[in-house]
XYZ file of C-alpha atoms in Angstrom:
431
model
C 89.057 81.835 98.527
C 90.724 82.767 95.266
C 90.087 81.374 91.857
C 86.568 80.059 92.347
C 83.820 81.742 90.348
C 81.601 82.194 93.365
C 80.603 85.201 95.457
C 78.868 85.498 98.775
C 78.070 89.036 99.744
C 75.594 91.693 98.799
C 77.869 94.016 100.701
C 81.161 92.840 99.233
C 81.418 91.037 95.943
C 85.020 90.208 96.791
C 84.445 88.998 100.337
C 85.201 85.331 99.880
C 84.296 84.367 96.334
C 82.213 81.335 97.177
C 78.655 81.727 95.868
C 77.871 82.059 92.209
C 76.306 85.179 90.760
C 75.433 83.405 87.534
C 71.719 82.846 87.497
C 71.217 84.308 90.941
C 68.313 86.556 89.965
C 65.200 85.293 91.720
C 62.296 83.787 89.823
C 58.727 84.292 90.935
C 58.136 86.249 94.139
C 61.415 86.468 96.081
C 59.657 87.703 99.214
C 57.393 84.676 99.235
C 60.199 82.175 98.579
C 62.452 83.688 101.234
C 59.583 83.794 103.699
C 59.007 80.075 103.175
C 62.680 79.433 103.939
C 62.726 81.775 106.929
C 59.433 81.400 108.720
C 61.326 81.208 112.028
C 62.678 84.731 111.552
C 60.909 88.068 111.809
C 59.480 89.864 108.774
C 61.892 92.738 109.441
C 64.903 90.405 109.359
C 63.617 88.759 106.192
C 63.155 92.160 104.556
C 66.739 93.123 105.441
C 67.974 89.840 104.030
C 66.076 90.320 100.767
C 67.406 93.847 100.381
C 70.952 92.496 100.704
C 70.252 89.655 98.302
C 68.731 91.973 95.701
C 71.708 94.339 96.014
C 73.952 91.385 95.244
C 71.900 90.465 92.190
C 71.982 94.048 90.901
C 75.718 94.388 91.464
C 76.391 91.087 89.745
C 74.291 91.957 86.721
C 76.347 95.084 85.982
C 79.716 93.725 87.097
C 79.942 96.248 89.915
C 82.789 96.190 92.330
C 82.833 96.013 96.046
C 80.365 97.979 98.142
C 80.657 98.861 101.817
C 80.072 96.449 104.682
C 77.553 97.474 107.284
C 77.042 97.510 110.150
C 80.567 97.266 111.525
C 81.941 96.479 114.962
C 85.210 98.059 116.046
C 88.212 95.778 116.618
C 90.422 97.886 118.857
C 93.799 96.143 118.674
C 96.854 97.459 120.509
C 96.299 100.950 121.968
C 99.675 102.209 120.650
C 100.678 100.098 117.657
C 104.093 100.783 116.189
C 105.375 99.726 112.764
C 107.521 96.623 112.675
C 111.279 97.270 112.407
C 112.801 97.687 108.973
C 116.252 96.561 107.854
C 118.331 99.326 106.329
C 120.481 96.898 104.337
C 118.266 94.038 103.086
C 119.570 90.488 103.001
C 117.712 89.897 99.734
C 119.294 91.383 96.637
C 117.941 94.605 95.166
C 117.142 92.728 91.962
C 115.044 90.157 93.796
C 113.125 92.816 95.714
C 112.551 94.791 92.508
C 111.266 91.664 90.749
C 108.864 90.940 93.617
C 107.653 94.548 93.575
C 107.092 94.425 89.827
C 105.271 91.097 89.997
C 102.880 92.348 92.687
C 102.504 95.787 91.143
C 101.346 94.453 87.777
C 98.751 92.207 89.415
C 96.338 94.629 91.041
C 97.986 94.545 94.447
C 97.376 96.875 97.369
C 100.345 95.837 99.537
C 103.559 93.829 99.313
C 105.616 93.190 102.443
C 108.690 90.972 102.747
C 109.873 90.302 106.304
C 112.939 88.274 107.235
C 114.196 87.209 110.629
C 113.076 90.192 112.664
C 112.767 93.050 110.187
C 110.932 94.198 107.074
C 113.074 94.296 103.933
C 110.415 95.439 101.468
C 107.164 97.305 102.104
C 105.346 98.774 99.133
C 101.766 99.986 98.835
C 100.048 100.530 95.521
C 97.456 103.010 94.310
C 95.678 104.814 97.135
C 96.761 102.316 99.806
C 99.301 103.023 102.523
C 100.454 101.451 105.788
C 97.322 102.621 107.587
C 94.790 101.447 105.001
C 92.371 98.731 106.116
C 92.767 95.542 104.086
C 89.595 93.496 103.666
C 90.567 90.044 104.858
C 88.357 87.919 102.633
C 89.478 84.394 103.586
C 92.574 85.690 105.345
C 90.040 85.756 108.196
C 90.073 81.967 108.412
C 93.568 81.712 109.937
C 92.368 84.291 112.465
C 89.692 81.830 113.608
C 92.356 79.189 114.266
C 94.475 81.698 116.159
C 91.646 82.843 118.425
C 90.678 79.241 119.156
C 94.285 78.647 120.173
C 94.175 81.690 122.421
C 90.903 80.492 123.957
C 92.499 77.100 124.690
C 95.546 78.828 126.190
C 93.284 80.928 128.417
C 91.141 77.978 129.496
C 87.915 78.970 127.744
C 88.059 75.924 125.438
C 89.391 72.541 126.559
C 90.978 71.369 123.323
C 90.600 71.192 119.561
C 88.693 67.950 120.023
C 86.033 69.451 122.281
C 82.546 69.035 120.789
C 81.100 72.176 119.269
C 77.837 71.234 121.008
C 79.416 72.150 124.349
C 78.988 75.752 123.183
C 76.331 75.484 120.457
C 74.001 73.679 122.852
C 71.240 73.594 120.234
C 73.206 70.707 118.695
C 73.385 68.485 121.761
C 70.493 66.221 120.781
C 71.299 65.987 117.075
C 73.100 62.756 116.161
C 75.534 64.224 113.621
C 75.938 67.786 114.870
C 76.614 66.663 118.428
C 79.706 64.795 117.183
C 81.305 67.723 115.306
C 84.494 68.953 116.976
C 86.225 72.313 116.855
C 89.139 70.662 115.040
C 86.751 69.491 112.317
C 85.354 73.001 111.881
C 88.819 74.521 111.509
C 89.882 71.732 109.141
C 86.764 71.911 106.917
C 85.803 68.348 107.880
C 82.621 68.950 109.861
C 80.246 67.443 107.307
C 78.482 70.772 106.777
C 77.163 71.527 103.299
C 80.037 72.692 101.048
C 80.089 75.926 99.100
C 78.577 75.671 95.644
C 76.751 77.681 93.034
C 73.679 79.033 94.801
C 70.099 79.361 93.622
C 67.539 81.981 94.581
C 66.996 83.866 97.840
C 65.689 80.772 99.600
C 69.077 79.053 99.168
C 70.705 78.419 102.543
C 74.122 79.370 101.130
C 72.930 82.942 100.567
C 70.976 83.038 103.812
C 73.977 81.811 105.805
C 75.922 84.842 104.621
C 73.542 87.727 104.003
C 70.882 87.209 106.661
C 70.907 89.543 109.697
C 70.757 86.380 111.806
C 73.252 84.398 109.772
C 74.621 82.686 112.892
C 71.184 81.321 113.759
C 70.699 80.203 110.140
C 73.928 78.182 110.310
C 73.130 76.759 113.746
C 69.494 75.900 113.080
C 69.040 75.468 109.329
C 72.362 74.641 107.691
C 72.502 71.031 106.434
C 75.001 68.379 107.495
C 75.620 66.223 104.426
C 78.550 64.004 105.521
C 79.538 62.153 108.652
C 81.688 64.477 110.787
C 85.362 63.913 110.010
C 84.718 61.781 106.934
C 85.295 64.322 104.151
C 87.072 67.602 103.401
C 84.599 70.114 101.956
C 85.330 73.838 101.894
C 82.480 75.685 103.584
C 82.337 79.184 104.993
C 79.862 77.917 107.575
C 82.705 76.151 109.394
C 84.614 79.382 109.974
C 81.471 81.440 110.572
C 80.635 79.233 113.558
C 83.832 80.254 115.356
C 82.403 83.667 116.260
C 79.416 82.308 118.232
C 81.626 79.629 119.794
C 84.128 82.242 120.996
C 81.352 84.514 122.258
C 79.670 81.726 124.223
C 82.997 80.410 125.535
C 84.400 83.764 126.650
C 81.382 85.975 127.317
C 82.722 88.803 125.120
C 82.030 89.704 121.521
C 84.153 88.179 118.786
C 85.528 91.624 117.903
C 86.580 92.268 121.493
C 88.161 88.841 121.871
C 90.174 89.177 118.653
C 91.321 92.552 119.935
C 92.109 91.621 123.538
C 93.431 88.092 123.101
C 95.213 88.311 119.742
C 95.888 91.752 118.301
C 96.842 93.628 121.461
C 99.367 91.007 122.680
C 101.198 91.035 119.317
C 101.191 94.820 119.066
C 98.879 94.863 116.059
C 96.662 97.735 115.000
C 92.940 97.110 115.049
C 90.232 97.787 112.519
C 86.682 96.604 112.109
C 84.565 93.568 111.275
C 81.186 93.182 109.632
C 78.390 92.124 111.993
C 75.119 90.723 110.748
C 73.050 93.423 112.500
C 73.523 96.141 115.093
C 74.485 94.364 118.307
C 74.574 91.051 116.425
C 77.238 88.477 115.601
C 80.431 89.077 113.645
C 81.291 87.280 110.448
C 84.357 85.238 111.321
C 84.794 83.433 107.998
C 85.588 86.711 106.255
C 85.039 90.438 106.539
C 87.711 91.578 108.996
C 89.359 94.872 107.996
C 92.901 95.290 109.349
C 96.153 96.938 108.288
C 98.547 94.779 106.285
C 101.109 94.640 109.087
C 98.473 93.171 111.428
C 98.175 90.095 109.190
C 101.963 89.964 108.983
C 102.269 89.918 112.774
C 99.928 86.924 112.955
C 102.175 85.038 110.537
C 105.240 85.924 112.630
C 103.456 84.497 115.687
C 102.982 81.195 113.838
C 106.554 81.148 112.534
C 107.723 81.473 116.145
C 105.545 78.572 117.361
C 102.992 80.796 119.091
C 105.529 82.827 121.088
C 105.613 86.631 120.832
C 108.609 88.463 122.267
C 109.229 85.703 124.783
C 105.602 85.238 125.845
C 103.775 82.079 124.821
C 100.368 83.007 123.389
C 99.407 79.653 121.834
C 99.647 76.254 123.513
C 102.872 74.378 122.926
C 102.394 72.211 119.839
C 99.324 74.121 118.630
C 101.013 75.517 115.515
C 102.161 72.003 114.618
C 98.542 70.878 114.832
C 97.487 73.747 112.561
C 100.041 72.468 110.052
C 98.876 68.850 110.081
C 97.171 68.063 106.759
C 93.569 66.968 106.686
C 93.334 63.208 105.995
C 91.238 63.926 102.913
C 93.252 66.932 101.665
C 97.054 67.077 101.992
C 97.047 70.803 101.203
C 94.890 72.036 104.107
C 95.506 72.128 107.836
C 93.566 74.162 110.395
C 92.875 77.524 108.791
C 96.131 77.452 106.812
C 97.173 75.984 103.488
C 100.134 73.597 103.210
C 102.582 72.726 100.474
C 101.697 69.019 100.458
C 102.597 67.046 97.336
C 103.071 69.142 94.215
C 100.123 69.731 91.909
C 100.250 72.265 89.114
C 96.837 73.646 90.035
C 95.581 73.397 93.591
C 91.973 74.238 94.352
C 89.994 75.092 97.457
C 87.077 72.738 97.250
C 87.322 68.992 97.711
C 90.402 67.968 95.664
C 88.152 65.996 93.319
C 86.323 69.197 92.306
C 87.843 70.675 89.178
C 87.067 74.312 89.994
C 88.984 77.273 91.341
C 92.424 75.915 90.597
C 95.329 78.270 91.329
C 98.499 77.942 89.262
C 101.707 76.589 90.793
C 104.165 76.679 87.882
C 106.720 74.607 89.792
C 107.075 72.917 93.182
C 107.783 75.111 96.181
C 111.485 75.051 96.990
C 110.624 74.562 100.671
C 108.251 71.703 101.489
C 107.509 73.308 104.878
C 105.890 76.417 103.391
C 102.451 77.166 104.773
C 100.244 80.094 103.949
C 97.156 82.180 104.534
C 95.259 82.197 101.245
C 92.212 84.321 100.468
C 90.011 85.364 97.598
C 91.677 87.423 94.838
C 95.024 85.742 95.579
C 95.487 87.550 98.865
C 98.253 85.477 100.387
C 100.703 85.409 103.287
C 103.505 82.876 102.736
C 105.468 81.590 105.736
C 108.852 80.153 104.672
C 110.375 78.492 107.750
C 113.761 77.578 106.267
C 114.545 81.253 105.563
C 112.603 82.746 108.492
C 110.811 84.743 105.835
C 107.235 85.926 105.449
C 105.833 87.443 102.277
C 102.460 89.193 102.156
C 100.502 90.251 99.103
C 97.012 91.780 99.332
C 94.784 93.333 96.715
C 92.130 92.602 94.146
C 91.950 89.821 91.628
C 94.848 90.056 89.143
C 93.922 90.824 85.529
C 93.208 87.789 83.356
C 96.299 88.336 81.222
C 98.505 88.222 84.346
C 97.472 85.031 86.103
C 98.672 84.640 89.661
C 101.358 81.981 90.081
C 101.326 80.862 93.710
C 104.894 79.530 93.491
C 106.608 82.521 91.879
C 107.217 84.887 94.789
C 108.228 82.382 97.485
C 110.577 80.569 95.106
C 112.051 83.895 93.980
C 113.009 84.646 97.589
C 114.272 81.138 98.346
C 116.508 81.101 95.261
C 118.028 84.382 96.371
C 118.532 83.156 99.954
C 120.198 79.879 99.031
C 122.598 81.629 96.655
C 124.444 83.079 99.657
C 127.745 81.369 100.579
C 127.147 78.471 102.955
C 123.366 78.587 102.587
C 121.568 75.284 102.946
C 119.040 74.108 100.399
C 115.714 73.221 102.045
C 113.852 70.063 101.148
C 111.680 70.916 98.141
C 107.996 70.148 97.805
C 107.641 66.509 96.756
C 106.193 65.685 93.372
């Protein structure tokens, strides 16, 4: 989740950007305070949690960068992935492609890919990155959760988006609020679960729900519900993190294996890895997937084509349209994807009333149907339906003097496309 001065991981300071490092150093005896919060968990698990928490505090105090995730589970993907086709003579002008390359290259990017109607027209990697480099998903993992839920519905493991979560998380069946939370509400950040915020010491459930070696059990058993299900939009990693245990209980296979078998392999995507909370434990599904850039691009192509890949329907008919329906309390968020909605100069990630983490949009999108994957450090995959175009940018947070403008690259491409003879102007984002 870009733009918000928050960070969640002792293992990756750039994982999702949702818990604050400011003031995170524990006061008093951290072992005692964490033990009070985690009496249901073993001393060994609590010790692992505290080690991760203290690593986060140390990294934050010196401004250290990202450390390694661990342990990891392999996400196999397609056994013989091939690069997507490239177009020898691009439809976009050389000047437009050069401007896009320059914009990404001066903003700490690792990859820039521009795909249009069946072929890649621009693919540039920066620094030490190349086509085979794993890209840490950060919140690009959240659209993956919506995609795997769609696959599970298509395969009959889940009945519908409106099925109660408690059908799978049976621990919730006798809780008044939790028993009424639906899968749709999880994917749309409207479950009522505690939103992300600046966190306190090691006893804070926001840290425990991310760093603990039993983070799934923390979210299921300890994580607060603060609103009536469906009544409010509140950005919370816990919503997306619950998809992994739901998928595992619904399908009987690990989250990593299901992502591989049900999603990546059918679209020809290369695999990678995902952080699990402990050896043999549960994957983090709200973040922490490591895949090649083209794997994220293929997922966007699947959505552009209404869930059909090379003639085979992988998502239920109408599912992508449901992903693109705005939340009643936030016109800019659907199910795992961000939407154009009405124009605002700075759009945030938390409840729209929260004046934090606002990302610049210097002008309205020139296509009101744009939707996008959007992750921490301005990692973004724009889907532009009117031009059958997808633009991907991954990397670290841009330098302060080069603020990311979320409207610049998609509008650059649309202006080029509509300059062609006979091109039709799409309906722009409403003000």
